Amino acid sequence: MGQQEATIQGNDNNILIRQGWSTTDTDKNQIDLSVTGDNNSLQLNQSVSVTGASTLSTNGHYQLAAVAGSYNSLITQQTNTGVSGGHYLETNISGNNNIVKEYQMDNSGKLMFTQINGSNNTVTATQKGTGGHYLDLTLNGDGHTANVTQQGALGNKATVSLTNAGGAVNFTLIQNGTTSGQVYSLQQSCTTPAGCSV
């Protein structure tokens, strides 16, 4: 159970990695982490909740997070308690003052890709429920705020690309489908200095 690879350069990094330690946990968890910069705070959980409690997961998780810059805060959590599928999460951050919180919970395989370039971005992406959800989020520029929630028994899909072309973007997406999977795709380039909202 569990495989961890970490390459950390810089000072004042606070990194906590939990994968699960229960005897009934037969996961093949893997975390590949690379951090370059100072004062980054990262917490990575897979079959363990953010409080440190084991979820008795029996699914495989894979997680890749690469952070370059300073004053980034990253919290990711992949948990489930069933045997129907594993999670996959990949997050790439380049820039400063980013706050990223990403959760994938419950059964069924879920995918989440997040790429952030720039500074002062705030991203909260949550995929939960028993549905196999998909999310691809890309932020470029400064001052973006994005909140994404996908939940339900059926798989929801979302592809979002936001680019700062002179103004920040405030984006919120909630897909909560129980009768059919929800599909959403957005690409926006904000040129308004006051910012754009969706």
Short mmCIF file of C-alpha atoms in Angstrom, two decimals:
data_model
loop_
_atom_site.label_atom_id
_atom_site.label_comp_id
_atom_site.label_asym_id
_atom_site.label_seq_id
_atom_site.Cartn_x
_atom_site.Cartn_y
_atom_site.Cartn_z
CA MET A 1 0.00 0.00 0.00
CA GLY A 2 1.25 3.43 -0.88
CA GLN A 3 4.18 4.79 -2.80
CA GLN A 4 5.51 8.30 -2.32
CA GLU A 5 8.01 10.22 -4.37
CA ALA A 6 8.92 13.78 -3.44
CA THR A 7 11.38 16.34 -4.73
CA ILE A 8 11.36 19.51 -2.65
CA GLN A 9 13.63 22.52 -3.09
CA GLY A 10 13.50 25.77 -1.15
CA ASN A 11 12.74 26.73 2.42
CA ASP A 12 9.80 26.92 4.84
CA ASN A 13 7.68 24.28 3.10
CA ASN A 14 4.98 22.56 5.18
CA ILE A 15 4.02 19.29 3.50
CA LEU A 16 1.84 16.57 4.98
CA ILE A 17 1.13 13.36 3.05
CA ARG A 18 -1.32 10.71 4.22
CA GLN A 19 -2.35 7.66 2.24
CA GLY A 20 -3.98 5.28 4.70
CA TRP A 21 -2.77 2.68 7.10
CA SER A 22 -5.68 0.39 7.87
CA THR A 23 -5.19 -3.38 7.65
CA THR A 24 -8.27 -3.63 5.43
CA ASP A 25 -6.90 -0.99 3.08
CA THR A 26 -5.57 -2.74 -0.05
CA ASP A 27 -5.03 0.42 -2.09
CA LYS A 28 -2.24 0.97 -4.51
CA ASN A 29 -1.83 4.63 -3.63
CA GLN A 30 0.89 6.73 -5.19
CA ILE A 31 1.76 10.38 -4.72
CA ASP A 32 4.36 12.05 -6.92
CA LEU A 33 5.16 15.52 -5.59
CA SER A 34 7.62 18.14 -6.77
CA VAL A 35 7.81 21.51 -5.01
CA THR A 36 10.14 24.34 -5.93
CA GLY A 37 10.00 27.62 -4.01
CA ASP A 38 9.51 28.91 -0.50
CA ASN A 39 6.68 29.03 2.04
CA ASN A 40 4.45 26.50 0.28
CA SER A 41 1.91 24.63 2.40
CA LEU A 42 0.64 21.38 0.91
CA GLN A 43 -1.52 18.64 2.39
CA LEU A 44 -2.14 15.50 0.35
CA ASN A 45 -4.57 12.77 1.41
CA GLN A 46 -5.76 9.75 -0.49
CA SER A 47 -7.53 7.08 1.50
CA VAL A 48 -7.31 9.27 4.56
CA SER A 49 -9.48 12.28 5.32
CA VAL A 50 -8.06 15.72 5.98
CA THR A 51 -8.45 15.09 9.71
CA GLY A 52 -6.33 11.94 9.48
CA ALA A 53 -9.12 9.39 9.76
CA SER A 54 -8.88 6.34 7.52
CA THR A 55 -11.79 5.72 5.15
CA LEU A 56 -11.07 1.99 4.79
CA SER A 57 -10.76 2.45 1.07
CA THR A 58 -10.19 -0.50 -1.25
CA ASN A 59 -9.55 1.48 -4.42
CA GLY A 60 -6.34 2.60 -6.05
CA HIS A 61 -5.45 6.29 -6.08
CA TYR A 62 -2.89 8.20 -8.10
CA GLN A 63 -1.99 11.81 -7.50
CA LEU A 64 0.58 14.11 -9.07
CA ALA A 65 1.16 17.66 -7.85
CA ALA A 66 3.90 20.00 -9.02
CA VAL A 67 4.20 23.46 -7.49
CA ALA A 68 6.67 26.15 -8.52
CA GLY A 69 6.68 29.56 -6.87
CA SER A 70 6.01 30.95 -3.43
CA TYR A 71 3.11 31.31 -1.01
CA ASN A 72 1.06 28.52 -2.60
CA SER A 73 -1.39 26.52 -0.52
CA LEU A 74 -2.59 23.19 -1.91
CA ILE A 75 -4.97 20.75 -0.22
CA THR A 76 -6.05 17.63 -2.09
CA GLN A 77 -8.05 14.67 -0.85
CA GLN A 78 -9.06 11.46 -2.59
CA THR A 79 -11.24 9.16 -0.49
CA ASN A 80 -13.70 6.33 -1.05
CA THR A 81 -15.01 3.37 0.88
CA GLY A 82 -15.93 0.95 -1.88
CA VAL A 83 -14.51 -1.20 -4.64
CA SER A 84 -16.00 0.37 -7.75
CA GLY A 85 -13.07 2.44 -8.96
CA GLY A 86 -10.04 4.54 -8.14
CA HIS A 87 -9.31 8.24 -8.43
CA TYR A 88 -6.78 10.15 -10.48
CA LEU A 89 -5.76 13.73 -9.76
CA GLU A 90 -3.10 15.89 -11.39
CA THR A 91 -2.41 19.50 -10.43
CA ASN A 92 0.24 21.79 -11.86
CA ILE A 93 0.80 25.23 -10.36
CA SER A 94 3.22 27.89 -11.52
CA GLY A 95 3.08 31.31 -9.88
CA ASN A 96 2.58 32.89 -6.50
CA ASN A 97 -0.17 33.28 -3.92
CA ASN A 98 -2.36 30.47 -5.26
CA ILE A 99 -4.84 28.67 -3.02
CA VAL A 100 -6.10 25.37 -4.43
CA LYS A 101 -8.47 22.97 -2.66
CA GLU A 102 -9.51 19.84 -4.54
CA TYR A 103 -11.49 16.86 -3.26
CA GLN A 104 -12.52 13.63 -4.93
CA MET A 105 -14.67 11.48 -2.68
CA ASP A 106 -16.94 8.44 -2.69
CA ASN A 107 -16.94 5.44 -4.99
CA SER A 108 -16.43 5.25 -8.77
CA GLY A 109 -13.36 6.40 -10.63
CA LYS A 110 -12.96 10.15 -10.92
CA LEU A 111 -10.52 12.21 -12.94
CA MET A 112 -9.44 15.79 -12.26
CA PHE A 113 -6.83 17.80 -14.11
CA THR A 114 -5.94 21.30 -12.91
CA GLN A 115 -3.35 23.62 -14.39
CA ILE A 116 -2.77 27.11 -13.01
CA ASN A 117 -0.43 29.77 -14.35
CA GLY A 118 -0.17 33.17 -12.73
CA SER A 119 -0.65 34.62 -9.28
CA ASN A 120 -3.40 35.22 -6.74
CA ASN A 121 -5.66 32.45 -8.06
CA THR A 122 -8.22 30.71 -5.86
CA VAL A 123 -9.62 27.39 -7.05
CA THR A 124 -11.99 25.08 -5.18
CA ALA A 125 -12.98 21.95 -7.11
CA THR A 126 -15.03 19.20 -5.46
CA GLN A 127 -16.14 15.98 -7.10
CA LYS A 128 -18.21 13.74 -4.86
CA GLY A 129 -20.97 11.21 -5.13
CA THR A 130 -20.95 7.73 -6.58
CA GLY A 131 -20.78 8.94 -10.17
CA GLY A 132 -17.61 8.83 -12.23
CA HIS A 133 -16.92 12.52 -12.72
CA TYR A 134 -14.48 14.27 -15.05
CA LEU A 135 -13.07 17.78 -14.70
CA ASP A 136 -10.42 19.67 -16.64
CA LEU A 137 -9.72 23.18 -15.36
CA THR A 138 -7.08 25.57 -16.69
CA LEU A 139 -6.46 29.06 -15.34
CA ASN A 140 -4.06 31.58 -16.87
CA GLY A 141 -3.41 35.03 -15.48
CA ASP A 142 -3.88 36.74 -12.15
CA GLY A 143 -6.72 37.08 -9.70
CA HIS A 144 -9.00 34.28 -10.89
CA THR A 145 -11.60 32.72 -8.61
CA ALA A 146 -13.24 29.45 -9.63
CA ASN A 147 -15.58 27.21 -7.63
CA VAL A 148 -16.59 23.89 -9.18
CA THR A 149 -18.78 21.23 -7.57
CA GLN A 150 -19.83 18.02 -9.29
CA GLN A 151 -21.91 15.54 -7.33
CA GLY A 152 -24.48 12.88 -7.91
CA ALA A 153 -24.85 9.24 -8.78
CA LEU A 154 -24.15 9.72 -12.49
CA GLY A 155 -20.97 10.99 -14.07
CA ASN A 156 -20.71 14.72 -14.70
CA LYS A 157 -18.22 16.26 -17.10
CA ALA A 158 -16.78 19.76 -17.15
CA THR A 159 -14.01 21.39 -19.16
CA VAL A 160 -13.20 24.96 -18.17
CA SER A 161 -10.48 27.23 -19.51
CA LEU A 162 -10.22 30.78 -18.19
CA THR A 163 -7.64 33.27 -19.41
CA ASN A 164 -6.86 36.67 -17.98
CA ALA A 165 -6.56 38.98 -20.96
CA GLY A 166 -6.81 42.16 -18.93
CA GLY A 167 -9.35 41.20 -16.29
CA ALA A 168 -9.92 38.51 -13.71
CA VAL A 169 -12.71 35.94 -13.99
CA ASN A 170 -15.06 34.82 -11.23
CA PHE A 171 -16.48 31.43 -12.16
CA THR A 172 -18.86 29.08 -10.34
CA LEU A 173 -20.12 25.73 -11.65
CA ILE A 174 -22.38 23.28 -9.84
CA GLN A 175 -23.51 20.09 -11.56
CA ASN A 176 -25.75 17.91 -9.44
CA GLY A 177 -27.40 15.27 -11.61
CA THR A 178 -29.15 12.17 -10.37
CA THR A 179 -31.06 11.20 -13.51
CA SER A 180 -28.46 11.93 -16.19
CA GLY A 181 -24.85 13.03 -16.35
CA GLN A 182 -24.33 16.75 -16.80
CA VAL A 183 -21.93 18.07 -19.43
CA TYR A 184 -20.48 21.56 -19.48
CA SER A 185 -17.68 23.22 -21.42
CA LEU A 186 -16.50 26.82 -21.03
CA GLN A 187 -13.66 28.81 -22.50
CA GLN A 188 -13.51 32.48 -21.62
CA SER A 189 -10.98 35.23 -22.16
CA CYS A 190 -11.76 38.24 -19.98
CA THR A 191 -10.58 41.60 -21.28
CA THR A 192 -12.48 43.79 -18.83
CA PRO A 193 -10.15 45.36 -16.23
CA ALA A 194 -12.93 45.18 -13.62
CA GLY A 195 -13.20 41.45 -14.16
CA CYS A 196 -15.75 39.03 -15.58
CA SER A 197 -18.29 36.83 -13.87
CA VAL A 198 -20.01 33.66 -15.02
#
